[in-house]
Amino acid sequence: MSERTRDQAQQSNGSVETSHHPATDPERKDKGYYGIPPIKHAHWTWQIPVYFWIGGIGAGVHLFSTIAQILGHKDEDLIRASRYTVLGTMILSPVLLIWDLGRPERFYNMLRVLKLRSPMSTQSWSVFAFGTLSGLISARQAADDGLLGDDNLLVRLVKLVPARFLSILSLPVGLNVGSNTGNLISATSVPLWARNWLFMGPTFLASGLSTALSWLSLVLHLTHSGEKKTMHTLHRAEKATILIEAGLIAASLIRMSKWSKPLFSREVAPLFVGGTLIGGILAPFALLFGKESRPKSILASVLALAGGLAFRFAIIKGGRISADDPEAYFTFASGDSAPQPEDKV
Amino acid sequence: MATGFLTDTTVCIGCKACEVACKQWNQLPADGYELTGDSYDNTKQLSGTTWRHVAFIENPKKRRLTGDVDLVALAEGVTEPLPGGAELDALGRWAFMSDVCKHCVEAPCQQACPTGAIIRNEFDNVYIQPDVCNGCGYCVPACPYGVITQVPHDGRAFKCTLCYDRQKDGLEPACAKACPTDSIMFGEVEDLKVIAAERVQELHDKGYSRAYVYGTPEVGGTGGIGGNHSKFILMDEPETYNLPRHPFLPQEKVKGGTIASMVAGAVLGAVVALAFRDQGR
Ligand code: SF4
Ligand code: SF4
């Protein structure tokens, strides 16, 4: 204690300022340690949200075309576009995923074990299985389209592939590729994601389907192919899916309650409110009403596709902000809001 | 047999010998020279290259003590009733805490790891096998204590190994060995539990009624994680040490989320099927 302080203390009638036991200070409001985040955010870069988007499109396209086949809908253009799309997404997906690894050359370790409790593990296996099956299905399509040459041994072999059967077989795996991405992020300690464990998977799946339908109608429009009734079905399904998606996002926001704040932050709001809610849901929904026209439909598709991408980025960025906010984590991990073992489901 | 740590923060003097010993033994790279201005702590937090971290907890806000305060008694850390009714908890004025991986009983990082790189080794410690990890980074946001990060330039994720190599040779971990006040104790979890209970009782008897053990399923609640093999004796709210009050097991809801997704898949499938209605004709 310096003399000066002692003097000051005496002057001020014996009262002195000291450091103290933080918990007993009624004035103390801040919690935590110099604002340093108590958990670490995921390091994932742009490849991951782009993968979420592309994987969702693949899953949705597969769902639509498989149901079309089951119902005996015979639009060759639709089936062709669908099969090649799924193949494309399943080629891009592993590329993006491997790109994001810290040690890309060890990607095959993903298939070293299967862990049902790890959505990252089930996701890897699903992409692997879905990709393989879609490769076979597309090979059959290519053979049918005469892309593999005519009547050589390869073509004859590939024509043995039961494409329709494989499509149905791969439907559950494909759906898992679309929804599991949501479960993947909610199985973390990040409040914004973890709180929404119930709706994250369904929302990602619905959003994936709406982008997929938009993609299909866009492709068919631009290539001037596809039957009229296919278009009509696509539009109908699009409208319904967008409604479901909007409902699920609303339910998610309610569930995330105060932990949804990052989605409305300055950094993420343009993506979430502007890109997703207005650009990706409201605008396409409005455009799909009234008389069907080609330009309107194309615009709606582009908007819905961009909206789906914005949504993935918004959720990933929001999660980063949520993880970096000590207040959010401490409030989340101090009450019953965090997932508890005794919770239902 | 499970081994673990007991970190008694009440005797930590903030010398950071454990941090240095850990860096040296495990040959961890430096994190750069940064002056944070956060007390005397310039290493901030645990990470893939900092496996022990000593927090310096002081509160910048001052409390005004009134009455005829004996400043010498204050400086000497007296806990008896102070003159003039002033209160001061000497130990609470500046708290240090050497943080480390909690070696969770149901480890979220281990459950998250898709490659099976994270295992429980023969000492029942949570261990990342560096030759298996492919740097997917999923364990990073899974850990409820912010322990793991992916190390740039290396790409893989790292954290405290509880000095697996030293344990194999019958040595205690480097941090516990270096700690001059035995704030860091290493041993079998069951033994450490007893020591922790005794120490907390001792502190209570001395009047420090706020002392408690963090990291047991009963106290400091570890929802779903089933407790920690590295425990702490704390004197303040967990948040003060940047620890969550009720950490939870993030994988608890994977099943529920998957079921919800299946329902959603069925509903969306039905919607698509309905959209085809009347189209076949
Ligand atoms: S504290 Fe984190 S890194 Fe350590 S075992 Fe638990 S989950 Fe894994
Ligand atoms: S970064 Fe390594 S240790 Fe962490 S989850 Fe991925 S593979 Fe496992």
XYZ file of C-alpha atoms and ligand atoms in Angstrom:
642
model
C 0.000 0.000 0.000
C 1.613 3.203 -1.057
C 1.751 6.218 1.208
C -0.300 8.167 -1.238
C -3.174 5.709 -1.104
C -2.977 5.622 2.635
C -3.164 9.397 2.750
C -6.092 9.435 0.380
C -7.818 6.874 2.503
C -7.387 8.940 5.585
C -8.588 12.042 3.836
C -11.722 10.320 2.617
C -12.633 9.338 6.135
C -11.272 5.814 6.042
C -13.123 4.626 2.980
C -10.985 3.132 0.308
C -11.379 1.406 -3.006
C -10.058 -2.106 -3.182
C -10.430 -5.037 -5.428
C -12.911 -7.532 -4.141
C -14.682 -10.806 -4.440
C -16.462 -10.491 -7.764
C -19.499 -12.497 -6.775
C -20.331 -10.236 -3.885
C -20.318 -7.077 -5.926
C -23.893 -6.011 -6.530
C -22.765 -3.672 -9.295
C -21.101 -6.420 -11.231
C -22.976 -7.387 -14.364
C -20.359 -8.786 -16.667
C -19.798 -12.483 -16.583
C -17.020 -14.512 -18.009
C -13.405 -13.851 -18.655
C -12.605 -10.601 -20.462
C -15.235 -11.420 -23.044
C -13.199 -14.309 -24.429
C -15.609 -16.880 -25.903
C -15.947 -19.895 -23.602
C -16.456 -22.182 -26.597
C -14.758 -22.227 -29.970
C -16.575 -21.603 -33.212
C -16.292 -23.983 -36.128
C -13.509 -22.980 -38.477
C -15.475 -24.048 -41.563
C -15.077 -21.766 -44.549
C -17.379 -21.126 -47.509
C -17.145 -24.691 -48.784
C -19.394 -25.952 -46.014
C -22.445 -23.702 -46.579
C -22.069 -24.225 -50.317
C -21.998 -27.965 -49.725
C -25.116 -27.713 -47.523
C -26.823 -25.967 -50.407
C -25.676 -28.317 -53.152
C -26.340 -31.422 -51.098
C -29.834 -30.126 -50.369
C -30.486 -29.635 -54.077
C -29.310 -33.162 -54.823
C -31.535 -34.620 -52.119
C -34.588 -32.620 -53.209
C -34.172 -33.391 -56.904
C -33.874 -37.065 -56.092
C -37.002 -36.962 -53.943
C -39.025 -35.312 -56.704
C -37.873 -37.535 -59.547
C -38.210 -40.734 -57.526
C -41.775 -39.922 -56.593
C -42.460 -39.055 -60.226
C -41.180 -42.484 -61.215
C -43.119 -44.253 -58.493
C -46.308 -42.539 -59.654
C -45.590 -43.604 -63.208
C -45.007 -40.089 -64.489
C -43.171 -40.522 -67.758
C -41.346 -37.320 -68.619
C -37.980 -38.412 -69.976
C -36.584 -34.884 -69.852
C -37.385 -34.576 -66.164
C -35.839 -37.919 -65.297
C -32.746 -37.165 -67.333
C -32.247 -33.701 -65.836
C -32.785 -35.110 -62.358
C -30.342 -37.956 -62.666
C -27.556 -35.814 -64.072
C -28.210 -33.124 -61.475
C -27.926 -35.586 -58.620
C -24.718 -36.933 -60.086
C -23.330 -33.412 -60.411
C -24.174 -32.524 -56.817
C -22.692 -35.772 -55.570
C -19.457 -35.088 -57.443
C -19.218 -31.539 -56.133
C -20.153 -32.409 -52.546
C -17.158 -34.573 -51.683
C -14.887 -32.140 -53.493
C -16.109 -29.285 -51.300
C -16.013 -31.386 -48.149
C -12.505 -32.640 -48.763
C -11.350 -29.152 -49.670
C -12.373 -27.932 -46.240
C -10.439 -30.607 -44.345
C -7.275 -29.640 -42.536
C -5.652 -32.747 -43.970
C -7.459 -33.378 -47.271
C -5.234 -36.310 -48.153
C -6.734 -38.214 -45.229
C -10.339 -37.843 -46.363
C -10.757 -41.606 -46.502
C -10.512 -41.744 -42.712
C -14.121 -40.541 -42.778
C -15.042 -44.065 -43.852
C -12.852 -45.671 -41.211
C -15.683 -46.072 -38.715
C -19.446 -45.600 -38.669
C -20.776 -43.710 -35.669
C -24.513 -43.226 -35.469
C -24.094 -40.589 -32.764
C -21.907 -38.447 -35.007
C -23.893 -36.728 -37.764
C -20.598 -35.941 -39.483
C -19.945 -39.676 -39.720
C -23.431 -40.613 -40.965
C -23.248 -37.688 -43.367
C -19.979 -38.913 -44.846
C -21.372 -42.397 -45.310
C -24.580 -41.046 -46.803
C -22.726 -38.914 -49.333
C -20.582 -41.916 -50.190
C -23.561 -44.245 -50.649
C -25.785 -41.719 -52.382
C -22.949 -40.703 -54.677
C -22.179 -44.291 -55.620
C -25.802 -45.138 -56.317
C -26.378 -41.965 -58.277
C -23.262 -42.775 -60.285
C -24.790 -46.110 -61.255
C -28.168 -44.569 -62.028
C -26.591 -41.850 -64.161
C -24.478 -44.398 -65.979
C -27.653 -46.187 -66.952
C -29.118 -42.880 -68.080
C -26.004 -42.111 -70.106
C -26.203 -45.541 -71.742
C -29.853 -44.978 -72.554
C -28.971 -41.561 -73.977
C -26.313 -43.126 -76.183
C -23.514 -41.188 -74.475
C -21.474 -44.332 -73.924
C -21.452 -45.320 -77.570
C -23.775 -47.865 -79.027
C -23.844 -51.497 -78.227
C -20.441 -52.136 -76.786
C -19.765 -54.331 -73.779
C -19.918 -51.394 -71.380
C -23.308 -50.312 -72.625
C -24.657 -53.815 -72.372
C -23.340 -54.103 -68.802
C -24.631 -50.705 -67.746
C -28.031 -51.437 -69.184
C -28.328 -54.164 -66.577
C -28.451 -51.473 -63.863
C -31.973 -51.360 -62.402
C -32.122 -47.563 -62.321
C -35.662 -47.212 -61.025
C -35.107 -49.734 -58.262
C -31.851 -48.052 -57.239
C -33.596 -44.679 -57.178
C -36.100 -45.953 -54.662
C -33.384 -47.723 -52.707
C -31.315 -44.569 -52.435
C -34.225 -42.343 -51.442
C -33.722 -42.638 -47.661
C -29.977 -42.077 -48.020
C -30.580 -39.091 -50.271
C -33.045 -37.593 -47.822
C -30.478 -38.045 -45.091
C -27.962 -36.065 -47.131
C -30.488 -33.235 -47.226
C -31.604 -33.194 -43.614
C -28.604 -34.491 -41.733
C -26.666 -31.290 -42.395
C -29.105 -29.573 -40.051
C -28.656 -32.233 -37.389
C -24.908 -31.961 -37.882
C -24.766 -28.352 -36.810
C -27.283 -28.740 -34.001
C -25.191 -31.486 -32.393
C -22.673 -28.891 -31.214
C -22.319 -26.577 -28.243
C -23.299 -23.516 -30.286
C -26.493 -22.068 -28.739
C -28.096 -20.894 -31.996
C -27.709 -24.332 -33.545
C -28.112 -26.595 -30.529
C -31.306 -24.943 -29.378
C -32.986 -25.707 -32.687
C -32.254 -29.429 -32.754
C -35.886 -30.236 -33.421
C -36.381 -28.137 -36.544
C -32.898 -27.764 -37.989
C -32.969 -31.007 -40.004
C -36.537 -30.540 -41.282
C -35.846 -26.900 -42.210
C -32.747 -27.837 -44.155
C -34.652 -30.579 -45.935
C -37.572 -28.312 -46.849
C -35.232 -25.586 -48.003
C -33.295 -28.188 -49.990
C -36.473 -29.356 -51.686
C -37.564 -25.836 -52.577
C -34.170 -25.077 -54.140
C -34.296 -28.437 -55.923
C -37.698 -27.788 -57.456
C -36.532 -24.351 -58.532
C -33.445 -25.865 -60.073
C -35.481 -28.407 -62.029
C -37.944 -25.876 -63.371
C -35.058 -23.550 -64.233
C -33.223 -26.260 -66.146
C -36.319 -27.416 -67.988
C -37.210 -23.839 -68.895
C -33.744 -22.947 -70.102
C -33.410 -26.093 -72.185
C -36.958 -25.752 -73.464
C -37.643 -29.294 -72.438
C -40.034 -31.054 -70.119
C -43.734 -31.545 -70.491
C -46.243 -28.908 -69.619
C -47.766 -30.961 -66.864
C -44.333 -31.502 -65.311
C -43.926 -27.749 -65.115
C -47.320 -27.420 -63.585
C -46.541 -30.056 -60.973
C -43.217 -28.407 -60.209
C -44.881 -25.072 -59.611
C -47.526 -26.556 -57.397
C -44.941 -28.426 -55.348
C -42.770 -25.313 -55.170
C -45.559 -23.242 -53.708
C -46.384 -25.848 -51.095
C -42.743 -26.413 -50.200
C -42.024 -22.728 -49.808
C -44.958 -22.497 -47.432
C -43.660 -25.424 -45.391
C -40.177 -23.950 -45.401
C -41.490 -20.604 -44.181
C -43.416 -22.370 -41.428
C -40.357 -24.314 -40.351
C -38.180 -21.205 -40.291
C -40.807 -19.461 -38.176
C -40.923 -22.444 -35.823
C -37.110 -22.418 -35.665
C -37.051 -18.751 -34.749
C -39.564 -19.319 -31.994
C -37.558 -22.227 -30.698
C -34.245 -20.385 -30.853
C -35.934 -17.514 -28.991
C -33.343 -15.034 -27.765
C -30.483 -17.091 -29.149
C -31.672 -16.287 -32.685
C -30.386 -12.741 -32.260
C -27.277 -13.234 -34.435
C -29.539 -13.872 -37.437
C -30.737 -10.306 -37.139
C -27.314 -8.810 -36.530
C -25.895 -6.306 -38.966
C -23.624 -8.872 -40.495
C -26.176 -11.616 -41.023
C -29.484 -9.753 -41.416
C -28.872 -8.957 -45.107
C -28.442 -12.671 -45.736
C -31.194 -13.861 -43.471
C -33.887 -11.220 -43.724
C -33.016 -9.879 -47.168
C -31.673 -12.993 -48.875
C -33.668 -15.746 -47.230
C -36.966 -14.391 -45.980
C -37.662 -11.743 -48.603
C -35.561 -12.816 -51.580
C -35.814 -16.565 -51.180
C -39.304 -17.067 -49.791
C -41.622 -14.088 -50.145
C -40.592 -12.974 -53.633
C -40.627 -16.399 -55.341
C -43.870 -17.259 -53.611
C -45.495 -14.095 -54.939
C -44.087 -14.702 -58.424
C -45.492 -18.222 -58.560
C -49.021 -16.948 -58.166
C -51.177 -15.698 -60.964
C -50.741 -16.709 -64.555
C -47.790 -18.950 -65.205
C -45.227 -17.460 -67.516
C -41.730 -18.435 -68.445
C -39.869 -15.284 -67.351
C -41.734 -15.139 -64.071
C -40.959 -18.758 -63.358
C -37.297 -18.363 -64.251
C -36.987 -15.367 -61.967
C -38.727 -17.200 -59.139
C -36.345 -20.141 -59.555
C -33.251 -17.971 -59.501
C -34.486 -16.137 -56.428
C -35.345 -19.320 -54.558
C -31.964 -20.837 -55.397
C -30.112 -17.747 -54.238
C -32.303 -17.613 -51.145
C -31.384 -21.175 -50.258
C -27.703 -20.352 -50.506
C -28.163 -17.199 -48.441
C -29.967 -19.245 -45.804
C -27.053 -21.669 -45.450
C -24.570 -18.819 -45.128
C -26.809 -17.005 -42.654
C -27.073 -20.057 -40.417
C -23.339 -20.755 -40.498
C -22.392 -17.130 -39.905
C -25.043 -16.762 -37.224
C -23.622 -19.823 -35.509
C -20.201 -18.255 -35.491
C -21.504 -15.106 -33.839
C -23.489 -17.187 -31.374
C -20.411 -19.232 -30.436
C -18.335 -16.098 -29.978
C -20.847 -14.524 -27.610
C -20.079 -15.506 -23.990
C -23.414 -14.151 -22.826
C -25.318 -16.386 -25.258
C -23.458 -19.509 -24.222
C -23.605 -18.822 -20.500
C -27.317 -18.138 -20.522
C -27.852 -21.181 -22.709
C -25.747 -23.473 -20.546
C -27.140 -22.296 -17.236
C -30.777 -23.202 -17.580
C -32.991 -25.827 -19.082
C -32.722 -24.444 -22.611
C -29.781 -26.614 -23.497
C -30.618 -30.170 -24.539
C -30.998 -32.236 -21.376
C -30.877 -36.018 -21.077
C -34.323 -36.143 -19.519
C -35.905 -34.185 -22.393
C -38.526 -35.916 -24.466
C -37.578 -37.354 -27.884
C -8.251 -47.395 -13.886
C -8.911 -43.804 -14.788
C -6.430 -41.038 -14.236
C -7.156 -37.347 -14.159
C -6.333 -33.965 -12.725
C -7.530 -32.078 -9.730
C -6.748 -28.388 -10.088
C -7.094 -26.580 -6.782
C -7.430 -22.962 -7.827
C -7.238 -21.744 -4.240
C -3.516 -22.374 -4.063
C -2.655 -21.314 -7.597
C -0.218 -18.405 -7.619
C -0.466 -17.666 -11.330
C 3.155 -18.478 -12.109
C 2.202 -20.201 -15.387
C 4.848 -22.846 -14.855
C 2.311 -25.437 -15.994
C 1.718 -23.600 -19.261
C 5.425 -23.445 -19.938
C 6.065 -27.047 -18.920
C 3.252 -28.213 -21.174
C 4.514 -26.233 -24.135
C 8.026 -27.546 -23.599
C 7.208 -31.166 -23.071
C 4.703 -31.362 -25.876
C 6.801 -29.168 -28.168
C 3.904 -26.861 -28.852
C 4.551 -23.848 -31.039
C 4.423 -20.317 -29.671
C 1.239 -18.348 -30.171
C 2.944 -15.057 -30.915
C 3.597 -12.121 -28.642
C 0.409 -10.391 -27.856
C -0.257 -7.940 -25.082
C -3.920 -8.348 -24.368
C -4.290 -5.894 -21.537
C -6.406 -8.503 -19.788
C -4.668 -8.491 -16.450
C -1.259 -10.142 -16.808
C -2.654 -12.895 -18.999
C -1.413 -12.703 -22.546
C -2.193 -16.244 -23.621
C -5.947 -15.804 -23.276
C -7.408 -19.247 -23.706
C -6.954 -22.912 -24.375
C -6.325 -23.904 -27.972
C -4.731 -26.529 -30.138
C -1.348 -25.089 -29.174
C -2.085 -24.110 -25.553
C -3.166 -27.115 -23.553
C -2.865 -25.509 -20.137
C -3.980 -21.964 -19.653
C -3.773 -19.942 -16.458
C -6.511 -17.382 -16.126
C -5.875 -14.187 -14.164
C -9.177 -13.114 -12.772
C -9.404 -9.668 -11.309
C -12.284 -7.340 -11.429
C -11.678 -3.863 -12.712
C -14.636 -2.439 -10.842
C -13.793 -1.374 -7.334
C -16.004 -1.696 -4.367
C -16.012 1.160 -1.962
C -15.416 0.035 1.557
C -16.670 2.309 4.243
C -15.856 2.547 7.867
C -12.562 2.655 9.596
C -10.753 0.110 7.495
C -7.437 -1.288 8.609
C -5.557 -1.191 5.342
C -2.654 -3.238 6.615
C -5.005 -5.992 7.676
C -6.629 -5.810 4.266
C -3.326 -6.131 2.479
C -2.400 -9.118 4.582
C -5.535 -10.904 3.556
C -7.367 -11.182 6.831
C -10.702 -12.944 6.669
C -11.880 -12.204 10.174
C -14.575 -9.594 10.522
C -12.967 -6.329 9.554
C -13.219 -3.129 11.519
C -16.156 -1.000 10.651
C -18.130 -3.963 9.317
C -16.207 -3.976 6.063
C -16.077 -7.295 4.245
C -13.419 -8.600 2.051
C -12.657 -12.072 0.884
C -8.928 -12.131 0.636
C -8.769 -15.138 -1.636
C -11.326 -13.743 -3.958
C -9.481 -10.590 -4.732
C -7.388 -12.126 -7.414
C -8.143 -15.599 -8.560
C -5.968 -17.749 -10.758
C -7.066 -20.880 -12.460
C -5.106 -23.274 -14.589
C -7.567 -24.541 -17.168
C -7.174 -27.742 -19.132
C -9.179 -30.312 -21.111
C -11.797 -31.752 -18.778
C -11.426 -35.321 -20.049
C -15.171 -35.722 -19.985
C -16.628 -39.070 -19.002
C -19.034 -38.948 -21.972
C -16.824 -36.786 -24.142
C -18.730 -34.704 -26.716
C -15.584 -34.310 -28.838
C -15.166 -38.056 -28.967
C -18.771 -38.634 -29.924
C -18.505 -36.014 -32.655
C -15.313 -37.279 -34.258
C -16.246 -38.999 -37.549
C -12.879 -40.640 -38.088
C -12.637 -42.276 -34.703
C -9.452 -40.309 -34.101
C -10.616 -39.392 -30.611
C -10.539 -42.375 -28.323
C -10.333 -43.231 -24.669
C -6.906 -44.639 -24.038
C -5.894 -47.231 -21.458
C -5.784 -44.549 -18.755
C -9.387 -43.628 -19.601
C -8.215 -40.253 -20.896
C -9.715 -38.633 -23.991
C -6.978 -38.802 -26.591
C -6.772 -37.531 -30.182
C -4.762 -39.915 -32.352
C -2.731 -37.521 -34.480
C -2.179 -40.131 -37.165
C -5.912 -40.560 -37.732
C -7.334 -37.018 -37.413
C -8.032 -35.485 -40.804
C -8.798 -32.013 -39.540
C -12.516 -31.937 -40.222
C -12.855 -29.665 -37.211
C -16.148 -31.088 -36.011
C -14.815 -31.680 -32.515
C -14.100 -27.951 -32.157
C -17.675 -26.625 -31.788
C -18.716 -29.882 -30.113
C -16.579 -29.343 -27.013
C -18.672 -27.565 -24.363
C -15.537 -26.068 -22.816
C -13.866 -24.602 -25.886
C -10.785 -26.768 -25.442
C -9.933 -27.904 -28.955
C -8.974 -25.881 -31.988
C -7.612 -26.849 -35.337
C -3.984 -25.807 -35.579
C -3.265 -23.652 -38.626
C -0.428 -24.872 -40.844
C -0.871 -28.342 -39.417
C -4.543 -28.733 -40.161
C -5.283 -31.211 -37.422
C -7.042 -30.712 -34.112
C -5.073 -30.925 -30.893
C -5.663 -30.766 -27.179
C -4.283 -31.987 -23.873
C -3.234 -35.635 -24.076
C -2.893 -35.822 -20.306
C 0.734 -36.530 -21.203
C -0.043 -39.961 -22.547
C 3.618 -40.533 -23.339
C 4.735 -39.643 -19.814
C 2.020 -41.758 -18.214
C 3.143 -44.733 -20.270
C 6.562 -44.319 -18.683
C 5.094 -43.994 -15.216
C 5.603 -40.235 -14.978
C 3.037 -37.658 -14.003
C 2.028 -35.061 -16.612
C 4.449 -32.184 -17.129
C 2.105 -29.527 -15.738
C 1.476 -31.400 -12.495
C 5.195 -32.033 -12.148
C 6.037 -28.364 -12.638
C 3.367 -26.860 -10.407
C 5.205 -25.431 -7.367
C 2.163 -25.217 -5.099
C 0.546 -28.515 -6.029
C -2.407 -26.628 -7.360
C -2.352 -29.228 -10.111
C -2.647 -32.726 -8.752
C -2.501 -35.833 -10.874
C -3.693 -39.253 -9.892
C -6.490 -41.740 -10.036
C -9.854 -40.112 -10.378
C -11.265 -41.925 -7.359
C -8.416 -40.755 -5.139
C -8.660 -37.211 -6.438
C -12.369 -37.164 -5.633
C -11.579 -37.869 -1.983
C -8.829 -35.261 -1.892
C -11.169 -32.715 -3.470
C -13.917 -33.375 -0.940
C -11.485 -33.063 1.941
C -10.010 -29.860 0.632
C -13.395 -28.288 0.087
C -14.378 -29.237 3.620
C -11.173 -27.676 4.903
C -11.923 -24.477 3.021
C -15.459 -24.417 4.363
C -14.139 -24.848 7.881
C -11.854 -21.892 7.345
C -14.816 -19.780 6.375
C -14.618 -19.954 2.613
C -18.110 -21.206 2.231
C -18.191 -20.708 -1.527
C -15.570 -23.332 -2.338
C -16.859 -26.256 -4.367
C -15.764 -28.953 -6.777
C -16.488 -28.329 -10.441
C -16.720 -31.327 -12.699
C -18.641 -33.887 -10.711
C -22.045 -34.944 -11.987
C -23.645 -33.830 -8.714
C -22.041 -30.423 -8.293
C -21.529 -28.035 -11.131
C -24.009 -30.126 -13.122
C -22.710 -31.853 -16.186
C -25.889 -32.688 -18.065
C -25.307 -35.836 -20.023
C -21.530 -35.559 -19.869
C -21.376 -37.645 -16.730
C -18.690 -35.599 -15.021
C -15.114 -34.716 -15.789
C -11.910 -36.566 -15.120
C -10.172 -33.285 -14.599
C -11.882 -31.495 -11.804
C -11.408 -28.093 -10.269
C -11.848 -26.564 -6.865
C -13.390 -23.182 -7.507
C -14.276 -20.250 -5.302
C -16.649 -18.379 -7.548
C -19.340 -18.900 -10.121
C -18.213 -21.134 -12.995
C -18.757 -18.280 -15.449
C -16.087 -16.210 -13.717
C -13.598 -18.834 -14.835
C -15.196 -18.933 -18.295
C -16.791 -22.281 -17.539
C -20.406 -23.171 -18.330
C -22.672 -23.791 -15.356
C -24.428 -26.794 -16.844
C -22.484 -28.078 -19.823
C -24.508 -30.463 -21.928
C -23.881 -33.340 -24.267
C -24.652 -31.967 -27.754
C -25.190 -35.444 -29.191
C -28.080 -36.011 -26.807
C -30.521 -34.918 -29.469
C -29.144 -36.545 -32.607
C -31.782 -39.242 -32.368
C -34.589 -36.754 -31.868
C -33.399 -34.577 -34.730
C -33.152 -37.595 -37.002
C -36.676 -38.711 -36.170
C -37.977 -35.187 -36.814
C -36.147 -35.194 -40.145
C -37.706 -38.512 -41.108
C -41.161 -37.132 -40.397
C -40.315 -34.064 -42.461
C -39.095 -36.281 -45.296
C -42.364 -38.214 -45.277
C -44.448 -35.040 -45.231
C -42.494 -33.438 -48.059
C -42.718 -36.654 -50.059
C -46.476 -36.654 -49.598
C -46.665 -33.015 -50.679
C -44.752 -33.798 -53.862
C -46.973 -36.806 -54.514
C -50.054 -34.654 -54.052
C -48.679 -32.119 -56.505
C -48.754 -34.879 -59.124
C -52.455 -35.416 -58.537
C -54.604 -35.008 -61.650
C -51.440 -34.731 -63.706
C -51.358 -38.300 -64.940
C -54.417 -37.957 -67.096
S -13.300 -30.955 -22.394
Fe -13.714 -30.851 -24.584
S -11.864 -31.651 -25.512
Fe -11.802 -32.298 -23.366
S -12.772 -34.327 -23.355
Fe -14.395 -32.842 -22.930
S -15.273 -32.417 -24.950
Fe -13.295 -33.377 -25.315
S -10.746 -32.662 -36.436
Fe -9.779 -34.668 -36.151
S -10.168 -35.191 -33.994
Fe -11.554 -33.495 -34.526
S -13.468 -34.512 -35.160
Fe -12.278 -34.185 -37.040
S -11.093 -36.060 -37.319
Fe -11.855 -36.087 -35.189
